[in-house]
Structure formats: structure tokens, C-alpha cells
Amino acid sequence: MRLQGKTFIITGAAGGMGSVTVKRFLEEGANVVGSDLHVSSLQEQLENFLPVQGDLTKEADVAFLVKKTYETFGKIDGLVNIAGVAQKLTPIEELTLSDWDRMMSINATTLFLTNQAVVPYLKKQQGVIVNVASISAVRPRPGLSAYIASKGAAVSFSQALAIELADDQVRVNVIHPGPSDTKMLGQFVGDSTEHEKVKDDVFKNSVPLGELIQPIDIANAAVYLCSEEARMVTGAVLHVDGGRGL
Ligand SMILES: NC(=O)c1ccc[n+]([C@@H]2O[C@H](COP(=O)([O-])OP(=O)(O)OC[C@H]3O[C@@H](n4cnc5c(N)ncnc54)[C@H](O)[C@@H]3O)[C@@H](O)[C@H]2O)c1
């Protein structure tokens, strides 16, 4: 029970990594508010779980999420930002401004909105933020420029906050997942009918440890970073990537 009695907001809660992270945090004794665009799959959870539907690119939805969390559990100890979108492989010449804006909005601007909204609560709790970025920010692939730029922004923003909030004992860290076994992996490939083959040929083979990362690997890393065990860890970027970044 490493998170006993603590209250966390977890975004992307209906997704591959998010749903498993919600479960892990509940197992560790946390109260969890799970945020996603669609939360119907999340209704059947335990009593210390609250699903909140919302679009995190919208300031009003973020404000509602934070208000609902505080009203329900009376405090906020942490935020784990997992929501995100993939870019379909697109050469730079074909990338549109709207593609770019969508990546930046969902993968970077949502971090600004959510992190900013919880900071006043975290300052009271010596709280913690984990923002999920991507190993592609340091080990890029061709055709993913907007996605990679948005994840680079996530790292710089998180580290900027880590130093800004250190005096308040609020920790801010990043997880870089490697290629992970969720529906998002297929979205990077686009419309290919050979998803399973591409998953193996491109993604699995790019991981030195020889396997795709599983959502539980990310969830366990998030538990660690949010626990007392990581009390002196801030501004760090934890690679959970089977060595893909090497
Ligand atoms: N899967 C991978 O290979 C991989 C690799 C590196 C990094 N990541 C990152 O890990 C995170 C989780 O990815 P996943 O594989 O679980 O993907 P996923 O697609 O299974 O889950 C992402 C979730 O984010 C939600 N979401 C998207 N836009 C939102 C918005 N505007 N408001 C609220 N919720 C929104 C989606 O509804 C979805 O449930 C993402 O940030 C992703 O970029 C994934």
C-alpha cells in the first residue's frame, strides 16, 4: 500500500496504459479520479474511483476535473498525465498545420492546463506530477516529427516545473515509454492492414530486451515515482523502454 490514502488524477484513464495505471494505483490504496474523452468503460470500478469525462484540451473541462476531484476526496496529492495521441507516419512535406496543432494541443498543451490547475492543491500536499512523454523524444523515428516535438515539449515543460516547484516540495518527473503493446502502437503505422507484422518487424525488433513494453511496466514506474520511495527524485526522465533509447 505505497499510495495509501493519497488522491491522484490519472488522465488517459480509458487507454491502454491509463486503465492499468488506474488499477495499480487503486491496488496501492490510492483514491483515483480517472479522466478521459470516453469513460463508459470505466464505470465498474471500486468505491475509491471516480471517472470524469472531459476533453483535456479544454480549460473548462480541466477546471471541472480538478474541482470534482477536490469535492469528492478533499485534497489532491498527485497527477499522472497519460492521455495522448499518436501521429500517423507522415513525411514533413505532407504534414499540415492542423496535424501539428493537434499533436501540440493534446500532447503538450494539455500538460500545461492540467499541471497548472493542480499546482495550488499539490503545494498543500507536497504532491507529485508524472507526465508521460515518449522515448522517441530522444530516439526519433522518421515521419513522426510533430509527435516527437510535442513529447520534447513535455520533457522541457516538466523539468521547468520541477525546478520551479522544488521549494514547495512538489516533484515533477517524466516517463519515456518505449514501443508499448496498446492500440496506439497501431495508430503510428496508419492504415496498414499488416499491423501485427509491423508491430513485430518494426517495433518489437527495435527493443534491445526483445519485447514490447506492457502497460503494467508503465504503471509500476508511475507507482514508484508517486511513492515515498522516490522522495528525492525530481526532474528525472525514467526510460521504461527495454533499452530502445540506447
Ligand atoms: N503505445 C506506445 O507505443 C507509446 C510509446 C511511447 C509513448 N506513449 C505515450 O503513452 C501515453 C499513453 O498511450 P497508450 O499507448 O496508452 O494510448 P491509448 O491510445 O491506449 O490511450 C490514450 C488515451 O488518451 C485519451 N485522450 C486522447 N486525447 C484526449 C483528450 N483531449 N482529453 C482526454 N483524454 C484524451 C484517449 O481517449 C485514450 O484513452 C500517450 O501519451 C502516448 O503518447 C505511447
Short mmCIF file of C-alpha atoms and ligand atoms in Angstrom, two decimals:
data_model
loop_
_atom_site.label_atom_id
_atom_site.label_comp_id
_atom_site.label_asym_id
_atom_site.label_seq_id
_atom_site.Cartn_x
_atom_site.Cartn_y
_atom_site.Cartn_z
CA MET A 1 0.00 0.00 0.00
CA ARG A 2 2.51 2.55 -1.18
CA LEU A 3 -0.09 5.20 -2.02
CA GLN A 4 -2.49 4.62 0.86
CA GLY A 5 -4.95 7.48 1.37
CA LYS A 6 -3.47 9.65 -1.38
CA THR A 7 -5.64 11.14 -4.11
CA PHE A 8 -4.49 11.07 -7.72
CA ILE A 9 -5.85 12.28 -11.03
CA ILE A 10 -4.89 9.91 -13.85
CA THR A 11 -5.54 11.11 -17.42
CA GLY A 12 -5.97 8.84 -20.41
CA ALA A 13 -7.64 6.51 -17.92
CA ALA A 14 -9.57 4.57 -20.55
CA GLY A 15 -6.48 3.89 -22.66
CA GLY A 16 -4.02 1.01 -22.67
CA MET A 17 -1.56 2.40 -20.13
CA GLY A 18 -4.08 4.55 -18.30
CA SER A 19 -6.53 1.78 -17.43
CA VAL A 20 -3.79 -0.43 -15.99
CA THR A 21 -2.30 2.50 -14.09
CA VAL A 22 -5.69 3.27 -12.53
CA LYS A 23 -5.91 -0.35 -11.37
CA ARG A 24 -2.37 -0.32 -9.94
CA PHE A 25 -2.96 2.93 -8.04
CA LEU A 26 -6.18 1.53 -6.57
CA GLU A 27 -4.30 -1.61 -5.51
CA GLU A 28 -1.78 0.62 -3.74
CA GLY A 29 -4.55 2.22 -1.69
CA ALA A 30 -4.99 5.48 -3.60
CA ASN A 31 -8.19 7.35 -4.36
CA VAL A 32 -8.22 7.77 -8.13
CA VAL A 33 -10.04 10.11 -10.45
CA GLY A 34 -9.78 8.81 -14.00
CA SER A 35 -10.14 11.33 -16.80
CA ASP A 36 -10.69 10.53 -20.47
CA LEU A 37 -12.68 11.57 -23.52
CA HIS A 38 -14.83 8.47 -23.07
CA VAL A 39 -15.28 6.94 -19.64
CA SER A 40 -18.08 4.42 -20.21
CA SER A 41 -15.59 1.53 -19.94
CA LEU A 42 -14.56 2.82 -16.51
CA GLN A 43 -17.85 2.80 -14.63
CA GLU A 44 -17.47 -0.60 -12.96
CA GLN A 45 -14.68 0.29 -10.57
CA LEU A 46 -14.25 0.39 -6.82
CA GLU A 47 -15.67 2.96 -4.43
CA ASN A 48 -12.45 4.98 -4.25
CA PHE A 49 -12.56 5.51 -8.02
CA LEU A 50 -14.33 8.31 -9.85
CA PRO A 51 -14.44 8.54 -13.65
CA VAL A 52 -14.73 12.07 -15.06
CA GLN A 53 -15.38 12.58 -18.74
CA GLY A 54 -13.67 15.52 -20.41
CA ASP A 55 -11.52 16.86 -23.20
CA LEU A 56 -8.26 17.96 -21.60
CA THR A 57 -7.54 20.46 -24.37
CA LYS A 58 -10.45 22.50 -22.95
CA GLU A 59 -9.70 24.70 -19.97
CA ALA A 60 -13.26 24.37 -18.63
CA ASP A 61 -13.09 20.56 -18.69
CA VAL A 62 -9.77 20.62 -16.82
CA ALA A 63 -11.22 23.01 -14.22
CA PHE A 64 -14.24 20.70 -13.80
CA LEU A 65 -11.97 17.65 -13.37
CA VAL A 66 -9.93 19.32 -10.64
CA LYS A 67 -13.00 20.73 -8.88
CA LYS A 68 -14.74 17.34 -8.93
CA THR A 69 -11.62 15.65 -7.53
CA TYR A 70 -11.33 18.12 -4.68
CA GLU A 71 -15.04 17.98 -3.88
CA THR A 72 -15.02 14.18 -3.83
CA PHE A 73 -11.80 13.43 -1.97
CA GLY A 74 -10.98 16.73 -0.20
CA LYS A 75 -7.40 17.02 -1.48
CA ILE A 76 -5.18 16.26 -4.47
CA ASP A 77 -1.80 14.60 -3.91
CA GLY A 78 -0.80 13.91 -7.47
CA LEU A 79 -1.40 13.95 -11.20
CA VAL A 80 -0.36 11.27 -13.68
CA ASN A 81 -0.75 12.51 -17.23
CA ILE A 82 -1.07 9.61 -19.63
CA ALA A 83 -3.53 10.99 -22.21
CA GLY A 84 -2.04 11.44 -25.65
CA VAL A 85 -2.41 10.80 -29.35
CA ALA A 86 -0.21 9.20 -31.96
CA GLN A 87 0.85 10.70 -35.25
CA LYS A 88 0.32 8.59 -38.32
CA LEU A 89 3.64 8.28 -40.18
CA THR A 90 3.76 11.43 -42.34
CA PRO A 91 6.73 12.95 -44.17
CA ILE A 92 7.36 16.58 -43.22
CA GLU A 93 6.26 17.87 -46.64
CA GLU A 94 2.82 16.34 -46.13
CA LEU A 95 2.29 17.35 -42.51
CA THR A 96 -0.43 20.01 -42.23
CA LEU A 97 -0.63 22.84 -39.74
CA SER A 98 -3.74 21.22 -38.35
CA ASP A 99 -1.84 17.92 -37.82
CA TRP A 100 0.85 19.87 -35.99
CA ASP A 101 -1.62 21.84 -33.89
CA ARG A 102 -3.48 18.66 -32.91
CA MET A 103 -0.30 16.97 -31.67
CA MET A 104 0.83 20.01 -29.73
CA SER A 105 -2.61 20.60 -28.30
CA ILE A 106 -3.22 17.07 -27.00
CA ASN A 107 0.33 16.03 -26.10
CA ALA A 108 1.73 19.33 -24.80
CA THR A 109 -0.94 21.97 -24.12
CA THR A 110 -2.97 19.54 -22.01
CA LEU A 111 0.08 19.22 -19.76
CA PHE A 112 0.19 22.97 -19.28
CA LEU A 113 -3.52 23.08 -18.47
CA THR A 114 -3.63 20.10 -16.11
CA ASN A 115 -0.32 20.76 -14.35
CA GLN A 116 -1.22 24.41 -13.80
CA ALA A 117 -4.66 23.54 -12.46
CA VAL A 118 -3.41 21.09 -9.82
CA VAL A 119 -0.37 23.03 -8.59
CA PRO A 120 -2.23 25.03 -5.90
CA TYR A 121 -3.51 21.74 -4.43
CA LEU A 122 -0.16 19.94 -4.75
CA LYS A 123 1.62 22.74 -2.93
CA LYS A 124 -0.52 21.98 0.13
CA GLN A 125 0.28 18.26 -0.02
CA GLN A 126 3.95 18.18 -1.11
CA GLY A 127 2.48 16.48 -4.15
CA VAL A 128 3.81 14.89 -7.28
CA ILE A 129 3.31 15.06 -11.05
CA VAL A 130 4.25 12.41 -13.60
CA ASN A 131 3.96 13.37 -17.26
CA VAL A 132 4.21 10.55 -19.80
CA ALA A 133 6.23 11.54 -22.87
CA SER A 134 7.98 9.06 -25.22
CA ILE A 135 11.41 7.58 -25.85
CA SER A 136 11.00 8.92 -29.40
CA ALA A 137 11.86 12.35 -27.96
CA VAL A 138 15.47 11.16 -27.60
CA ARG A 139 15.48 8.31 -30.16
CA PRO A 140 13.36 9.65 -33.03
CA ARG A 141 11.84 7.73 -35.92
CA PRO A 142 11.26 9.30 -39.33
CA GLY A 143 7.74 10.52 -40.13
CA LEU A 144 6.74 11.43 -36.58
CA SER A 145 8.07 14.98 -36.34
CA ALA A 146 5.04 16.65 -34.76
CA TYR A 147 4.53 13.86 -32.24
CA ILE A 148 8.19 13.91 -31.27
CA ALA A 149 8.22 17.70 -30.95
CA SER A 150 5.17 17.54 -28.68
CA LYS A 151 6.89 14.98 -26.46
CA GLY A 152 10.07 17.08 -26.36
CA ALA A 153 7.92 19.95 -25.13
CA ALA A 154 6.52 17.65 -22.44
CA VAL A 155 10.03 16.96 -21.12
CA SER A 156 11.20 20.58 -21.12
CA PHE A 157 7.98 21.77 -19.51
CA SER A 158 8.17 19.08 -16.81
CA GLN A 159 11.77 19.92 -15.96
CA ALA A 160 10.97 23.63 -15.88
CA LEU A 161 8.21 22.91 -13.37
CA ALA A 162 10.45 20.58 -11.36
CA ILE A 163 12.82 23.42 -10.59
CA GLU A 164 10.05 25.99 -10.16
CA LEU A 165 8.16 23.84 -7.65
CA ALA A 166 11.10 22.35 -5.77
CA ASP A 167 10.88 24.93 -2.97
CA ASP A 168 7.31 23.77 -2.40
CA GLN A 169 8.43 20.12 -2.24
CA VAL A 170 6.35 19.32 -5.31
CA ARG A 171 8.12 16.75 -7.50
CA VAL A 172 7.70 16.56 -11.28
CA ASN A 173 9.01 13.64 -13.32
CA VAL A 174 8.67 12.15 -16.79
CA ILE A 175 8.30 8.59 -18.04
CA HIS A 176 9.53 7.76 -21.53
CA PRO A 177 7.77 4.59 -22.64
CA GLY A 178 9.30 2.62 -25.47
CA PRO A 179 7.06 0.90 -28.03
CA SER A 180 4.16 -0.38 -25.95
CA ASP A 181 1.54 -3.01 -26.54
CA THR A 182 -1.56 -0.78 -26.75
CA LYS A 183 -3.89 0.30 -29.52
CA MET A 184 -1.79 3.42 -30.01
CA LEU A 185 1.06 1.40 -31.47
CA GLY A 186 -1.11 0.54 -34.48
CA GLN A 187 -2.01 4.20 -34.93
CA PHE A 188 1.60 5.12 -35.59
CA VAL A 189 1.53 2.73 -38.52
CA GLY A 190 -1.59 4.28 -40.00
CA ASP A 191 -3.87 2.38 -42.34
CA SER A 192 -1.62 -0.64 -42.88
CA THR A 193 -3.50 -3.92 -42.87
CA GLU A 194 -0.40 -5.59 -41.51
CA HIS A 195 -0.48 -4.15 -38.01
CA GLU A 196 0.63 -7.31 -36.24
CA LYS A 197 3.52 -7.83 -38.65
CA VAL A 198 4.62 -4.18 -38.36
CA LYS A 199 4.35 -4.41 -34.58
CA ASP A 200 6.84 -7.27 -34.65
CA ASP A 201 9.07 -6.23 -37.55
CA VAL A 202 9.44 -2.57 -36.66
CA PHE A 203 8.57 -2.01 -33.05
CA LYS A 204 9.35 -5.21 -31.15
CA ASN A 205 12.61 -5.67 -33.03
CA SER A 206 13.70 -2.16 -32.06
CA VAL A 207 13.68 -3.03 -28.35
CA PRO A 208 17.02 -4.47 -27.16
CA LEU A 209 15.32 -6.50 -24.41
CA GLY A 210 13.29 -8.13 -27.18
CA GLU A 211 9.70 -7.44 -26.12
CA LEU A 212 7.15 -4.69 -26.41
CA ILE A 213 6.66 -2.71 -23.21
CA GLN A 214 3.46 -3.69 -21.40
CA PRO A 215 1.09 -1.17 -19.76
CA ILE A 216 1.91 -2.69 -16.37
CA ASP A 217 5.56 -1.67 -16.83
CA ILE A 218 4.47 1.96 -17.15
CA ALA A 219 2.00 1.63 -14.27
CA ASN A 220 4.69 0.24 -11.97
CA ALA A 221 7.06 3.08 -12.87
CA ALA A 222 4.31 5.61 -12.12
CA VAL A 223 3.64 4.00 -8.73
CA TYR A 224 7.33 4.27 -7.86
CA LEU A 225 7.62 7.91 -8.95
CA CYS A 226 4.49 8.82 -6.96
CA SER A 227 5.55 6.95 -3.83
CA GLU A 228 7.74 7.96 -0.88
CA GLU A 229 10.48 5.74 -2.33
CA ALA A 230 11.07 8.45 -4.94
CA ARG A 231 11.03 11.34 -2.46
CA MET A 232 14.35 12.72 -3.74
CA VAL A 233 13.57 12.17 -7.43
CA THR A 234 12.50 15.25 -9.37
CA GLY A 235 13.14 16.50 -12.88
CA ALA A 236 14.03 12.95 -13.84
CA VAL A 237 13.19 11.18 -17.08
CA LEU A 238 12.67 7.47 -16.46
CA HIS A 239 13.09 5.33 -19.58
CA VAL A 240 10.76 2.34 -19.49
CA ASP A 241 11.72 1.19 -22.92
CA GLY A 242 13.59 -2.12 -22.80
CA GLY A 243 16.72 -0.23 -23.87
CA ARG A 244 15.20 1.32 -27.01
CA GLY A 245 16.79 4.66 -26.12
CA LEU A 246 20.32 3.23 -26.07
N1 LIG B 1 1.86 3.00 -27.09
C1 LIG B 1 3.10 3.37 -27.33
O1 LIG B 1 3.85 2.70 -28.05
C2 LIG B 1 3.66 4.63 -26.69
C3 LIG B 1 5.04 4.85 -26.76
C4 LIG B 1 5.57 6.00 -26.16
C5 LIG B 1 4.73 6.89 -25.52
N2 LIG B 1 3.39 6.64 -25.47
C6 LIG B 1 2.55 7.61 -24.75
O2 LIG B 1 1.90 6.95 -23.69
C7 LIG B 1 0.64 7.58 -23.41
C8 LIG B 1 -0.46 6.53 -23.34
O3 LIG B 1 -0.53 5.85 -24.55
P1 LIG B 1 -1.38 4.49 -24.78
O4 LIG B 1 -0.50 3.62 -25.57
O5 LIG B 1 -1.97 4.04 -23.50
O6 LIG B 1 -2.51 5.06 -25.77
P2 LIG B 1 -4.08 4.87 -25.80
O7 LIG B 1 -4.49 5.41 -27.14
O8 LIG B 1 -4.45 3.48 -25.44
O9 LIG B 1 -4.58 5.84 -24.65
C9 LIG B 1 -4.55 7.26 -24.75
C10 LIG B 1 -5.80 7.80 -24.08
O10 LIG B 1 -5.77 9.23 -24.09
C11 LIG B 1 -7.10 9.69 -24.26
N3 LIG B 1 -7.12 11.04 -24.80
C12 LIG B 1 -6.67 11.45 -26.00
N4 LIG B 1 -6.92 12.75 -26.17
C13 LIG B 1 -7.55 13.18 -25.05
C14 LIG B 1 -8.09 14.43 -24.65
N5 LIG B 1 -8.03 15.51 -25.44
N6 LIG B 1 -8.68 14.51 -23.44
C15 LIG B 1 -8.76 13.42 -22.63
N7 LIG B 1 -8.26 12.21 -22.97
C16 LIG B 1 -7.68 12.09 -24.18
C17 LIG B 1 -7.69 8.70 -25.26
O11 LIG B 1 -9.11 8.72 -25.25
C18 LIG B 1 -7.10 7.38 -24.80
O12 LIG B 1 -7.97 6.67 -23.90
C19 LIG B 1 0.45 8.62 -24.50
O13 LIG B 1 0.80 9.89 -24.01
C20 LIG B 1 1.43 8.18 -25.57
O14 LIG B 1 1.85 9.24 -26.40
C21 LIG B 1 2.83 5.53 -26.04
#
